[in-house]
Structure formats: structure tokens, C-alpha cells
mmCIF file of C-alpha atoms in Angstrom:
data_model
loop_
_atom_site.group_PDB
_atom_site.id
_atom_site.type_symbol
_atom_site.label_atom_id
_atom_site.label_comp_id
_atom_site.label_asym_id
_atom_site.label_seq_id
_atom_site.Cartn_x
_atom_site.Cartn_y
_atom_site.Cartn_z
ATOM 1 C CA MET A 1 -37.666 -6.582 -26.255
ATOM 2 C CA GLU A 2 -34.626 -7.907 -24.944
ATOM 3 C CA HIS A 3 -32.838 -7.523 -28.121
ATOM 4 C CA LEU A 4 -32.846 -3.712 -28.002
ATOM 5 C CA ILE A 5 -30.957 -3.767 -24.475
ATOM 6 C CA ASN A 6 -27.641 -2.108 -24.515
ATOM 7 C CA GLN A 7 -25.464 -4.444 -25.776
ATOM 8 C CA ARG A 8 -22.727 -3.571 -23.243
ATOM 9 C CA VAL A 9 -25.143 -3.919 -20.369
ATOM 10 C CA LYS A 10 -26.381 -7.307 -21.572
ATOM 11 C CA THR A 11 -22.592 -8.177 -21.495
ATOM 12 C CA ILE A 12 -21.686 -7.491 -18.214
ATOM 13 C CA GLU A 13 -22.581 -9.343 -14.545
ATOM 14 C CA ILE A 14 -23.618 -9.096 -11.478
ATOM 15 C CA SER A 15 -20.996 -9.031 -8.825
ATOM 16 C CA GLY A 16 -19.433 -12.432 -8.395
ATOM 17 C CA ILE A 17 -19.366 -11.425 -4.663
ATOM 18 C CA ARG A 18 -23.483 -10.647 -4.611
ATOM 19 C CA LYS A 19 -23.614 -13.779 -6.916
ATOM 20 C CA PHE A 20 -22.149 -16.546 -4.700
ATOM 21 C CA PHE A 21 -23.741 -14.975 -1.308
ATOM 22 C CA ASN A 22 -27.508 -15.190 -3.358
ATOM 23 C CA MET A 23 -26.700 -18.918 -4.356
ATOM 24 C CA VAL A 24 -25.896 -20.067 -0.527
ATOM 25 C CA ALA A 25 -27.965 -16.980 1.885
ATOM 26 C CA HIS A 26 -30.884 -19.576 2.248
ATOM 27 C CA MET A 27 -28.830 -22.532 3.774
ATOM 28 C CA ASP A 28 -29.668 -23.368 7.732
ATOM 29 C CA ASP A 29 -26.723 -22.926 10.004
ATOM 30 C CA LEU A 30 -24.743 -20.958 7.254
ATOM 31 C CA ILE A 31 -21.300 -19.554 8.637
ATOM 32 C CA SER A 32 -20.744 -16.580 6.039
ATOM 33 C CA PHE A 33 -17.476 -14.968 5.434
ATOM 34 C CA THR A 34 -18.662 -13.400 2.264
ATOM 35 C CA ILE A 35 -20.350 -9.927 2.112
ATOM 36 C CA GLY A 36 -17.678 -6.952 3.309
ATOM 37 C CA GLN A 37 -20.579 -5.474 5.804
ATOM 38 C CA PRO A 38 -19.170 -4.649 9.293
ATOM 39 C CA ASP A 39 -20.970 -6.479 11.680
ATOM 40 C CA PHE A 40 -20.959 -3.309 14.338
ATOM 41 C CA PRO A 41 -24.266 -1.129 14.356
ATOM 42 C CA THR A 42 -24.033 2.729 13.741
ATOM 43 C CA PRO A 43 -23.005 4.277 16.494
ATOM 44 C CA GLU A 44 -25.537 5.278 18.626
ATOM 45 C CA HIS A 45 -25.117 9.149 18.026
ATOM 46 C CA VAL A 46 -25.429 8.964 14.455
ATOM 47 C CA LYS A 47 -28.572 7.164 14.347
ATOM 48 C CA LYS A 48 -29.946 9.680 16.677
ATOM 49 C CA ALA A 49 -29.155 12.168 14.314
ATOM 50 C CA GLY A 50 -30.792 10.644 11.575
ATOM 51 C CA ILE A 51 -33.841 10.631 13.641
ATOM 52 C CA ALA A 52 -33.767 13.836 14.402
ATOM 53 C CA ALA A 53 -33.667 14.455 10.859
ATOM 54 C CA ILE A 54 -36.562 13.048 10.450
ATOM 55 C CA GLU A 55 -38.079 14.484 12.982
ATOM 56 C CA ASN A 56 -37.486 18.085 12.166
ATOM 57 C CA ASP A 57 -38.395 17.410 8.661
ATOM 58 C CA PHE A 58 -35.175 17.661 7.145
ATOM 59 C CA THR A 59 -36.545 15.798 4.201
ATOM 60 C CA SER A 60 -36.289 17.666 1.064
ATOM 61 C CA TYR A 61 -33.542 18.263 -1.760
ATOM 62 C CA THR A 62 -30.311 19.638 -0.490
ATOM 63 C CA HIS A 63 -27.288 21.402 -2.855
ATOM 64 C CA ASN A 64 -26.408 19.011 -5.553
ATOM 65 C CA ALA A 65 -22.989 18.465 -3.929
ATOM 66 C CA GLY A 66 -24.709 18.167 -0.664
ATOM 67 C CA THR A 67 -25.322 20.300 2.080
ATOM 68 C CA ILE A 68 -22.692 22.788 2.710
ATOM 69 C CA GLU A 69 -22.286 21.851 6.435
ATOM 70 C CA LEU A 70 -21.043 18.550 5.356
ATOM 71 C CA ARG A 71 -19.088 19.344 2.670
ATOM 72 C CA LYS A 72 -17.237 21.242 5.179
ATOM 73 C CA ALA A 73 -16.784 18.336 7.760
ATOM 74 C CA ALA A 74 -15.961 16.243 4.872
ATOM 75 C CA CYS A 75 -12.985 18.422 4.213
ATOM 76 C CA ASP A 76 -12.010 19.114 7.639
ATOM 77 C CA PHE A 77 -12.196 15.359 8.445
ATOM 78 C CA VAL A 78 -9.594 14.606 5.321
ATOM 79 C CA GLU A 79 -7.539 17.325 6.486
ATOM 80 C CA LYS A 80 -7.162 16.151 10.015
ATOM 81 C CA LYS A 81 -6.799 12.636 9.087
ATOM 82 C CA TYR A 82 -5.006 12.701 5.895
ATOM 83 C CA GLY A 83 -3.209 16.125 5.358
ATOM 84 C CA LEU A 84 -5.224 16.781 2.222
ATOM 85 C CA ASN A 85 -6.844 20.587 1.290
ATOM 86 C CA TYR A 86 -10.211 20.407 -0.376
ATOM 87 C CA ASN A 87 -12.514 23.555 -0.451
ATOM 88 C CA PRO A 88 -15.989 22.519 0.647
ATOM 89 C CA GLU A 89 -17.675 25.130 -1.856
ATOM 90 C CA SER A 90 -15.958 23.410 -4.986
ATOM 91 C CA GLU A 91 -13.914 20.038 -4.428
ATOM 92 C CA VAL A 92 -16.119 17.974 -2.727
ATOM 93 C CA ILE A 93 -18.974 16.065 -3.904
ATOM 94 C CA VAL A 94 -21.206 13.920 -1.399
ATOM 95 C CA THR A 95 -22.719 10.899 -3.175
ATOM 96 C CA MET A 96 -24.781 8.181 -2.634
ATOM 97 C CA GLY A 97 -21.985 5.791 -1.459
ATOM 98 C CA ALA A 98 -18.650 5.482 -2.758
ATOM 99 C CA SER A 99 -19.883 3.188 -5.403
ATOM 100 C CA GLU A 100 -22.174 6.167 -7.204
ATOM 101 C CA ALA A 101 -18.571 8.278 -6.747
ATOM 102 C CA ILE A 102 -16.726 5.872 -8.823
ATOM 103 C CA ASP A 103 -19.546 5.705 -11.648
ATOM 104 C CA ILE A 104 -20.090 9.625 -11.895
ATOM 105 C CA ALA A 105 -15.861 9.785 -11.941
ATOM 106 C CA PHE A 106 -15.220 7.388 -14.912
ATOM 107 C CA ARG A 107 -18.561 8.852 -16.656
ATOM 108 C CA THR A 108 -16.907 11.650 -16.686
ATOM 109 C CA ILE A 109 -13.427 10.982 -17.385
ATOM 110 C CA LEU A 110 -13.778 7.819 -19.655
ATOM 111 C CA ALA A 111 -14.535 8.282 -23.611
ATOM 112 C CA GLU A 112 -14.459 5.227 -25.942
ATOM 113 C CA GLY A 113 -11.528 3.482 -26.705
ATOM 114 C CA VAL A 114 -9.267 4.490 -23.403
ATOM 115 C CA GLU A 115 -7.894 2.440 -21.055
ATOM 116 C CA VAL A 116 -7.898 1.954 -17.473
ATOM 117 C CA ILE A 117 -4.976 0.230 -15.600
ATOM 118 C CA LEU A 118 -5.840 -1.333 -12.449
ATOM 119 C CA PRO A 119 -4.809 -4.135 -10.243
ATOM 120 C CA GLY A 120 -5.427 -7.642 -10.684
ATOM 121 C CA PRO A 121 -6.922 -9.429 -7.879
ATOM 122 C CA ILE A 122 -9.224 -6.545 -7.523
ATOM 123 C CA TYR A 123 -13.184 -5.538 -6.542
ATOM 124 C CA PRO A 124 -15.501 -6.103 -9.187
ATOM 125 C CA GLY A 125 -17.197 -2.716 -9.123
ATOM 126 C CA TYR A 126 -14.860 -0.555 -11.601
ATOM 127 C CA GLU A 127 -14.385 -3.076 -14.786
ATOM 128 C CA PRO A 128 -17.861 -3.218 -15.628
ATOM 129 C CA ILE A 129 -18.761 1.040 -15.439
ATOM 130 C CA ILE A 130 -15.444 1.190 -17.690
ATOM 131 C CA LYS A 131 -16.943 -1.246 -20.120
ATOM 132 C CA MET A 132 -20.175 0.341 -20.005
ATOM 133 C CA MET A 133 -18.277 3.292 -21.177
ATOM 134 C CA GLY A 134 -16.662 1.911 -23.904
ATOM 135 C CA ALA A 135 -13.234 1.987 -22.321
ATOM 136 C CA VAL A 136 -10.945 -0.664 -22.131
ATOM 137 C CA PRO A 137 -10.099 -2.546 -18.583
ATOM 138 C CA VAL A 138 -6.143 -3.016 -18.469
ATOM 139 C CA HIS A 139 -5.532 -5.458 -15.387
ATOM 140 C CA VAL A 140 -1.974 -6.064 -13.962
ATOM 141 C CA ASP A 141 -0.985 -9.253 -12.819
ATOM 142 C CA ILE A 142 0.198 -8.398 -8.770
ATOM 143 C CA ARG A 143 0.032 -11.796 -7.399
ATOM 144 C CA GLU A 144 3.512 -12.352 -7.341
ATOM 145 C CA ASN A 145 4.400 -8.549 -5.296
ATOM 146 C CA GLN A 146 2.643 -9.518 -2.283
ATOM 147 C CA PHE A 147 -0.622 -7.867 -4.140
ATOM 148 C CA ARG A 148 1.338 -4.623 -4.337
ATOM 149 C CA PHE A 149 0.824 -2.227 -7.171
ATOM 150 C CA SER A 150 4.421 -1.084 -8.046
ATOM 151 C CA ILE A 151 5.572 1.654 -10.560
ATOM 152 C CA GLU A 152 7.954 -0.839 -12.343
ATOM 153 C CA MET A 153 4.335 -3.172 -12.415
ATOM 154 C CA ILE A 154 2.504 -0.119 -13.829
ATOM 155 C CA LYS A 155 4.986 1.517 -16.693
ATOM 156 C CA PRO A 156 4.742 -1.774 -19.105
ATOM 157 C CA TYR A 157 0.943 -0.789 -19.277
ATOM 158 C CA ILE A 158 1.197 2.776 -20.416
ATOM 159 C CA THR A 159 0.004 3.354 -23.960
ATOM 160 C CA ASP A 160 -1.241 6.539 -25.510
ATOM 161 C CA ASN A 161 -4.688 5.298 -24.561
ATOM 162 C CA THR A 162 -4.274 5.233 -20.977
ATOM 163 C CA ARG A 163 -6.654 7.666 -19.446
ATOM 164 C CA CYS A 164 -7.098 6.660 -15.770
ATOM 165 C CA ILE A 165 -5.133 4.439 -13.187
ATOM 166 C CA VAL A 166 -6.845 2.911 -10.223
ATOM 167 C CA LEU A 167 -5.187 2.774 -6.759
ATOM 168 C CA PRO A 168 -7.692 1.193 -4.291
ATOM 169 C CA TYR A 169 -5.728 1.038 -1.149
ATOM 170 C CA PRO A 170 -6.305 -0.868 1.501
ATOM 171 C CA SER A 171 -7.554 -3.066 -1.152
ATOM 172 C CA ASN A 172 -10.960 -5.116 -1.553
ATOM 173 C CA PRO A 173 -10.093 -8.094 -1.645
ATOM 174 C CA THR A 174 -6.608 -8.587 -0.351
ATOM 175 C CA GLY A 175 -6.470 -6.301 2.681
ATOM 176 C CA VAL A 176 -3.294 -4.644 1.601
ATOM 177 C CA SER A 177 -1.978 -1.311 1.537
ATOM 178 C CA LEU A 178 0.722 0.534 -0.549
ATOM 179 C CA THR A 179 3.498 2.211 1.702
ATOM 180 C CA VAL A 180 4.229 5.903 1.658
ATOM 181 C CA ASP A 181 7.586 5.664 -0.695
ATOM 182 C CA GLU A 182 5.698 3.460 -3.285
ATOM 183 C CA LEU A 183 2.477 5.859 -3.262
ATOM 184 C CA LYS A 184 5.084 8.639 -4.105
ATOM 185 C CA GLU A 185 7.011 6.581 -6.588
ATOM 186 C CA ILE A 186 3.603 6.664 -8.342
ATOM 187 C CA ALA A 187 2.997 10.101 -8.010
ATOM 188 C CA ASP A 188 6.522 10.983 -9.023
ATOM 189 C CA PHE A 189 5.983 8.752 -12.429
ATOM 190 C CA LEU A 190 2.773 10.419 -13.512
ATOM 191 C CA LYS A 191 3.104 13.777 -12.624
ATOM 192 C CA ASP A 192 4.251 14.957 -15.957
ATOM 193 C CA LYS A 193 1.186 12.649 -17.888
ATOM 194 C CA ASN A 194 -2.107 13.621 -18.841
ATOM 195 C CA ILE A 195 -3.314 10.548 -16.678
ATOM 196 C CA PHE A 196 -5.908 10.336 -13.799
ATOM 197 C CA ILE A 197 -5.631 8.450 -10.796
ATOM 198 C CA LEU A 198 -8.849 7.197 -9.420
ATOM 199 C CA ALA A 199 -7.858 6.330 -5.553
ATOM 200 C CA ASP A 200 -10.434 4.393 -3.812
ATOM 201 C CA GLU A 201 -10.171 4.726 -0.051
ATOM 202 C CA ILE A 202 -12.980 3.603 1.454
ATOM 203 C CA TYR A 203 -10.906 1.415 3.678
ATOM 204 C CA SER A 204 -8.726 4.439 5.115
ATOM 205 C CA GLU A 205 -9.718 4.433 8.641
ATOM 206 C CA LEU A 206 -9.211 0.428 8.881
ATOM 207 C CA THR A 207 -5.357 0.469 8.576
ATOM 208 C CA PHE A 208 -3.723 -1.257 11.258
ATOM 209 C CA ASP A 209 -0.030 -1.164 10.765
ATOM 210 C CA HIS A 210 0.315 1.974 9.803
ATOM 211 C CA LYS A 211 -1.415 5.357 9.167
ATOM 212 C CA HIS A 212 -3.206 5.612 5.905
ATOM 213 C CA THR A 213 -1.617 7.914 3.201
ATOM 214 C CA SER A 214 -3.502 9.351 -0.131
ATOM 215 C CA ILE A 215 -1.753 9.637 -3.232
ATOM 216 C CA ALA A 216 -3.627 12.811 -3.624
ATOM 217 C CA SER A 217 -0.963 14.649 -0.770
ATOM 218 C CA PHE A 218 1.255 14.125 -3.512
ATOM 219 C CA LEU A 219 -0.370 14.502 -6.692
ATOM 220 C CA LYS A 220 -3.718 16.402 -6.020
ATOM 221 C CA GLU A 221 -4.108 17.895 -9.753
ATOM 222 C CA LYS A 222 -4.884 14.617 -11.349
ATOM 223 C CA THR A 223 -6.059 12.395 -8.595
ATOM 224 C CA ILE A 224 -9.780 11.582 -7.746
ATOM 225 C CA VAL A 225 -10.436 10.426 -4.051
ATOM 226 C CA ILE A 226 -13.382 8.067 -3.222
ATOM 227 C CA ASN A 227 -14.110 7.867 -0.054
ATOM 228 C CA GLY A 228 -17.445 7.707 2.789
ATOM 229 C CA LEU A 229 -18.594 6.280 6.084
ATOM 230 C CA SER A 230 -20.026 2.660 5.220
ATOM 231 C CA LYS A 231 -16.819 1.093 6.525
ATOM 232 C CA SER A 232 -15.464 3.656 9.030
ATOM 233 C CA HIS A 233 -18.872 4.165 10.793
ATOM 234 C CA SER A 234 -20.729 1.186 9.890
ATOM 235 C CA MET A 235 -23.198 3.086 7.702
ATOM 236 C CA THR A 236 -23.148 0.798 4.445
ATOM 237 C CA GLY A 237 -27.000 1.466 4.177
ATOM 238 C CA TRP A 238 -27.091 5.064 4.852
ATOM 239 C CA ARG A 239 -25.369 5.274 1.225
ATOM 240 C CA ILE A 240 -23.153 8.095 2.094
ATOM 241 C CA GLY A 241 -19.636 8.501 -0.011
ATOM 242 C CA PHE A 242 -17.332 11.714 -0.966
ATOM 243 C CA LEU A 243 -15.753 12.627 -4.009
ATOM 244 C CA PHE A 244 -12.792 14.903 -3.792
ATOM 245 C CA ALA A 245 -11.403 16.453 -6.649
ATOM 246 C CA PRO A 246 -9.836 19.772 -7.919
ATOM 247 C CA GLU A 247 -12.337 22.555 -8.841
ATOM 248 C CA ASN A 248 -11.440 22.144 -12.645
ATOM 249 C CA ILE A 249 -12.576 18.344 -12.301
ATOM 250 C CA ALA A 250 -15.029 18.499 -9.642
ATOM 251 C CA LYS A 251 -17.459 20.723 -11.508
ATOM 252 C CA HIS A 252 -18.186 18.506 -14.781
ATOM 253 C CA ILE A 253 -18.444 15.275 -12.386
ATOM 254 C CA LEU A 254 -21.159 17.518 -10.370
ATOM 255 C CA LYS A 255 -22.956 17.907 -13.529
ATOM 256 C CA VAL A 256 -23.405 14.255 -13.725
ATOM 257 C CA HIS A 257 -24.021 13.476 -10.397
ATOM 258 C CA GLN A 258 -26.876 16.006 -10.456
ATOM 259 C CA TYR A 259 -28.525 13.991 -13.705
ATOM 260 C CA ASN A 260 -27.716 10.962 -11.872
ATOM 261 C CA VAL A 261 -29.394 11.600 -8.447
ATOM 262 C CA SER A 262 -29.897 15.202 -7.704
ATOM 263 C CA CYS A 263 -27.905 14.972 -4.269
ATOM 264 C CA ALA A 264 -27.595 12.363 -1.626
ATOM 265 C CA ASN A 265 -30.385 11.636 1.061
ATOM 266 C CA SER A 266 -30.921 14.633 3.020
ATOM 267 C CA ILE A 267 -31.560 12.391 6.246
ATOM 268 C CA ALA A 268 -28.523 10.267 5.843
ATOM 269 C CA GLN A 269 -26.395 13.558 5.287
ATOM 270 C CA LYS A 270 -27.382 14.819 8.574
ATOM 271 C CA ALA A 271 -25.896 11.532 10.245
ATOM 272 C CA ALA A 272 -23.153 11.785 8.087
ATOM 273 C CA TYR A 273 -22.397 15.361 9.600
ATOM 274 C CA GLU A 274 -22.696 14.003 13.012
ATOM 275 C CA ALA A 275 -20.237 11.309 12.374
ATOM 276 C CA LEU A 276 -17.692 12.961 10.716
ATOM 277 C CA THR A 277 -17.625 15.598 13.733
ATOM 278 C CA MET A 278 -18.653 14.159 17.062
ATOM 279 C CA GLY A 279 -17.816 10.725 15.521
ATOM 280 C CA MET A 280 -14.264 11.400 13.934
ATOM 281 C CA ASP A 281 -12.646 8.668 15.692
ATOM 282 C CA ASP A 282 -15.850 6.059 15.999
ATOM 283 C CA ALA A 283 -13.674 3.623 13.781
ATOM 284 C CA LEU A 284 -11.048 3.315 16.405
ATOM 285 C CA ALA A 285 -12.962 0.664 18.374
ATOM 286 C CA MET A 286 -14.101 -1.071 15.731
ATOM 287 C CA LYS A 287 -10.285 -1.364 14.226
ATOM 288 C CA LYS A 288 -8.993 -2.464 17.664
ATOM 289 C CA GLU A 289 -11.511 -5.374 17.384
ATOM 290 C CA TYR A 290 -10.498 -5.823 13.533
ATOM 291 C CA VAL A 291 -7.012 -6.196 14.586
ATOM 292 C CA LYS A 292 -7.641 -9.121 17.244
ATOM 293 C CA ARG A 293 -9.528 -11.056 14.731
ATOM 294 C CA ARG A 294 -6.934 -10.593 11.993
ATOM 295 C CA GLU A 295 -4.168 -11.810 14.355
ATOM 296 C CA TYR A 296 -6.702 -14.938 15.182
ATOM 297 C CA VAL A 297 -7.683 -15.550 11.538
ATOM 298 C CA TYR A 298 -4.233 -15.340 10.045
ATOM 299 C CA ASN A 299 -2.775 -17.831 12.712
ATOM 300 C CA ARG A 300 -5.622 -20.313 12.074
ATOM 301 C CA LEU A 301 -5.484 -20.107 8.413
ATOM 302 C CA SER A 302 -1.285 -20.342 8.802
ATOM 303 C CA LEU A 303 -1.522 -23.737 10.881
ATOM 304 C CA MET A 304 -3.960 -25.074 8.301
ATOM 305 C CA GLY A 305 -0.926 -24.577 5.972
ATOM 306 C CA LEU A 306 -2.436 -22.162 3.897
ATOM 307 C CA THR A 307 -0.666 -19.515 1.791
ATOM 308 C CA VAL A 308 -1.762 -16.251 2.774
ATOM 309 C CA VAL A 309 -0.650 -12.652 2.807
ATOM 310 C CA LYS A 310 -1.117 -10.935 6.007
ATOM 311 C CA PRO A 311 -3.498 -8.027 5.532
ATOM 312 C CA ASP A 312 -2.792 -4.201 6.904
ATOM 313 C CA GLY A 313 -6.004 -2.822 6.523
ATOM 314 C CA ALA A 314 -9.758 -3.861 5.478
ATOM 315 C CA PHE A 315 -11.223 -6.809 7.046
ATOM 316 C CA TYR A 316 -10.291 -9.279 4.332
ATOM 317 C CA PHE A 317 -7.824 -12.581 3.553
ATOM 318 C CA PHE A 318 -7.137 -13.306 0.071
ATOM 319 C CA VAL A 319 -6.040 -17.157 0.434
ATOM 320 C CA LYS A 320 -4.568 -19.261 -2.269
ATOM 321 C CA ILE A 321 -6.314 -22.837 -2.499
ATOM 322 C CA PRO A 322 -4.127 -25.421 -2.018
ATOM 323 C CA GLU A 323 -2.612 -27.332 -5.306
ATOM 324 C CA ALA A 324 -3.704 -30.609 -4.044
ATOM 325 C CA ILE A 325 -7.410 -29.491 -4.549
ATOM 326 C CA HIS A 326 -7.986 -29.534 -8.280
ATOM 327 C CA LEU A 327 -11.055 -27.303 -8.215
ATOM 328 C CA ASN A 328 -11.347 -23.892 -9.717
ATOM 329 C CA SER A 329 -12.263 -21.107 -7.430
ATOM 330 C CA PHE A 330 -16.122 -21.078 -8.072
ATOM 331 C CA ASP A 331 -16.047 -25.121 -7.839
ATOM 332 C CA PHE A 332 -13.763 -24.800 -4.274
ATOM 333 C CA ALA A 333 -16.333 -22.620 -3.119
ATOM 334 C CA LEU A 334 -19.656 -24.309 -3.811
ATOM 335 C CA GLN A 335 -17.478 -27.340 -2.399
ATOM 336 C CA LEU A 336 -16.714 -25.779 0.747
ATOM 337 C CA VAL A 337 -19.931 -24.476 1.436
ATOM 338 C CA ASN A 338 -21.649 -27.861 1.002
ATOM 339 C CA GLU A 339 -19.381 -29.714 3.033
ATOM 340 C CA THR A 340 -19.077 -27.655 5.644
ATOM 341 C CA LYS A 341 -21.868 -24.820 5.276
ATOM 342 C CA VAL A 342 -19.009 -22.248 5.566
ATOM 343 C CA ALA A 343 -19.074 -19.608 2.513
ATOM 344 C CA VAL A 344 -16.341 -17.799 1.032
ATOM 345 C CA VAL A 345 -16.395 -15.534 -1.935
ATOM 346 C CA PRO A 346 -14.608 -17.391 -4.819
ATOM 347 C CA GLY A 347 -11.466 -15.593 -6.258
ATOM 348 C CA ASN A 348 -12.662 -15.474 -9.961
ATOM 349 C CA ALA A 349 -14.794 -12.828 -9.067
ATOM 350 C CA PHE A 350 -12.148 -10.269 -8.566
ATOM 351 C CA SER A 351 -11.022 -10.640 -12.271
ATOM 352 C CA LYS A 352 -9.075 -13.391 -13.956
ATOM 353 C CA TYR A 353 -5.962 -12.790 -11.510
ATOM 354 C CA GLY A 354 -8.091 -13.940 -8.296
ATOM 355 C CA GLU A 355 -8.376 -17.278 -9.875
ATOM 356 C CA GLY A 356 -7.149 -19.973 -7.277
ATOM 357 C CA TYR A 357 -8.036 -18.005 -4.310
ATOM 358 C CA PHE A 358 -10.821 -17.132 -2.373
ATOM 359 C CA ARG A 359 -11.511 -13.996 -0.157
ATOM 360 C CA LEU A 360 -12.724 -14.274 3.701
ATOM 361 C CA SER A 361 -14.290 -11.662 5.429
ATOM 362 C CA TYR A 362 -13.656 -11.543 9.152
ATOM 363 C CA ALA A 363 -16.227 -8.702 9.919
ATOM 364 C CA CYS A 364 -17.743 -11.088 11.829
ATOM 365 C CA SER A 365 -17.415 -11.786 15.653
ATOM 366 C CA MET A 366 -14.922 -13.793 17.387
ATOM 367 C CA GLU A 367 -17.485 -16.674 17.879
ATOM 368 C CA THR A 368 -18.214 -17.025 14.456
ATOM 369 C CA LEU A 369 -14.927 -16.962 13.200
ATOM 370 C CA GLU A 370 -14.291 -19.729 15.292
ATOM 371 C CA ILE A 371 -16.930 -22.025 14.177
ATOM 372 C CA GLY A 372 -16.398 -21.348 10.621
ATOM 373 C CA LEU A 373 -12.310 -21.952 10.805
ATOM 374 C CA ASN A 374 -13.265 -25.080 12.820
ATOM 375 C CA ARG A 375 -15.207 -26.429 9.978
ATOM 376 C CA MET A 376 -12.394 -25.224 7.214
ATOM 377 C CA GLU A 377 -9.727 -26.830 9.708
ATOM 378 C CA GLN A 378 -11.470 -30.107 9.079
ATOM 379 C CA TYR A 379 -12.122 -29.629 5.166
ATOM 380 C CA PHE A 380 -8.681 -28.752 4.606
ATOM 381 C CA LYS A 381 -7.323 -31.783 6.628
ATOM 382 C CA LYS A 382 -8.298 -34.080 4.093
ATOM 383 C CA TRP A 383 -6.498 -32.458 1.371
ATOM 384 C CA SER A 384 -2.971 -32.112 3.448
#
């Protein structure tokens, strides 16, 4: 029966991040710098709220868009943190993680043959959904601009078919953010164009050198903001995301969401409410530790002679593979893990513009980072 499977589904592949992780996860004594999973536990008060939800039998369907108390809390959170104003009644949807928010946004705004402009390298979670909608992903090479997406780079790719531009900042895999001026330039250029912006801001609470700014603060009427609690509150498994959009857009996305999952997990919604109200600054302690790790990893990689852009958000380094190593990114990562038992993600998992690089996640303890980087240093010494 496989010949009857949707051809668009048959042509997409499992994420390169997961593919490589699954290949090496069985190895003994493995140091894994692969998955973007915070190594901090979910805050205790948030876990207790989830337990209380179960004990109080809060286990039924909620409103399709999420409980009104959680939607109000989410709107209050982004207003206090980023100056964004959304109506909790009609302009926010609680989703099953940021991934579902991306999916339902694309399924609402895309159609056959339209184009979506994305920076490259980029997280691999967008392109498969775009292709399944019959739309066309258009990658823009940002490698020579310190991984920054600028309006001058975007302009040549705008066509009559352009439907959406993806702004995933802070970025996975590079950790780079855009400045206020860069965002405003993009907003000014797009304000008179019939083009959506999908702003994936899941790492918004993990910016290190400046406060996060959302492009929605300049161009709310065209922007769909994706956020959630996976990274800010170490709640990856709770699967709570948020989609913010003007009512005339959100009301259509809600229909797709309703037929997709009905509503987000009721128990996780109670925990999320606790996170956004009593744990508004829970990310600060984690961020402080990430800054220490960033400085340590940056210094170690630099001393190894590796070319690396210092990230200002998230918890990743996107590192250029030395020219002396005549291997593609996948074979390099395979050789590295076989020789050192250190796993990184090959750059080609992040589009063709990630080829020649590897991603290192520093969402792990300083002890683990030291052991893994010591092993990597020995590996790179033989190529220097």
C-alpha cells in the first residue's frame, strides 16, 4: 500500500538532528552536544501546579484556544516582557508546543505554488511543512553576514509569489539575534506588501547581550508570533506553545488548530499558567548559567583555532569545519563521534547552507562541556 502514500510526505525526511542523535544514542560513554534540550528541571512550583491539576480532576477539554486564564497570562507576559499587545479573547492560541503553532500557521496562510523566504542555515522544522502545503521554500544564504538576515539580502528574493518570510530569532542553529534597527528595516520594507511574517521567538527569554525585540512591535498586522515554554521554563515535554496574531488572522488559524488537536493538554495548561504568572522570571537563573557556558565554550573553540560567530541567544554554536578536514558535515560528525565519542549535529541538517558546519548545543553541565571539549581538542589537534 505504500504506493498510495501522499507523495509529498514520501519525499520529506526525518529531521537531520533527530536522525544523527538516534544513530549514536546507543554508544557508551557518549558526550552528546546534539539535542536542544535544557538540562535544567522544570521549576518545582510549575510541576506542583501540574500535579494539582490532576488531583483536582482538571482533565477535560478546554476551550479550543486554551483556558481564558492562560490566554490572559500569555498576553500579560508578552506585554510586560516585549511590549506586545494582544487580546486574550481573540488573538492568542495555546498550542501543542511551538511546533504545532508553526504547522497550523503555515497550513492557514500557504497555498499551492506560493513562496516562503527563509534564512539559511535554519532549523529544519519549517521546510517539510511548507513542501507538504505545495508551497516553495526559498533559502537565502546568510553565512557571509555573521548569520544575520538583512533586508538587503531579502529584497532580491521577493516575487509576486512571496507569501511569507520566516524570522527565527534568536536562531537555531546559530544563536544569533537581530537588532532593533535590523528588525525595523525589515518591517518598514514589508509594511506595504501583502506578505506575512512568521516570527519564531521560542528562544526570546534566552537573549544574553540585549533585550529581545519582536518584529510584531513594528508590524503586528502582518506578523504571526510563535512562542512557548519549552526553552524559557525547561518544559519541552509539557508541549505548550503560543501563537499570537491579529484577530482577522488568528480566527482562521484557530479552525485549523481545532481540527488538528481540539485543544492543548489541560494539565499542562495549568502548569503553564503557573509558569507565566508566578514564574515570570524563571528563565533568569538558567540564562545566567548559559552565559557562563557560552563564554567557556567560545574561548575553548577559539583556542582550537575554529571559526565561530559568538551567539547572543539560545544555547548553540554553529562552527565552521576546518578546511583541512576534507569531509562533508555528516561524515565529519560521524568521524568525530567514532573517534572521540562526542556527538554534534552535522550542519547539512539545517539546509544546504549549513554544509561545512556543525552545531554544538551547550545545554549541558560545565563538567560535560569540559570533558567533551577536551576530547574535541585532541581531535582537532591532528588537523592543525
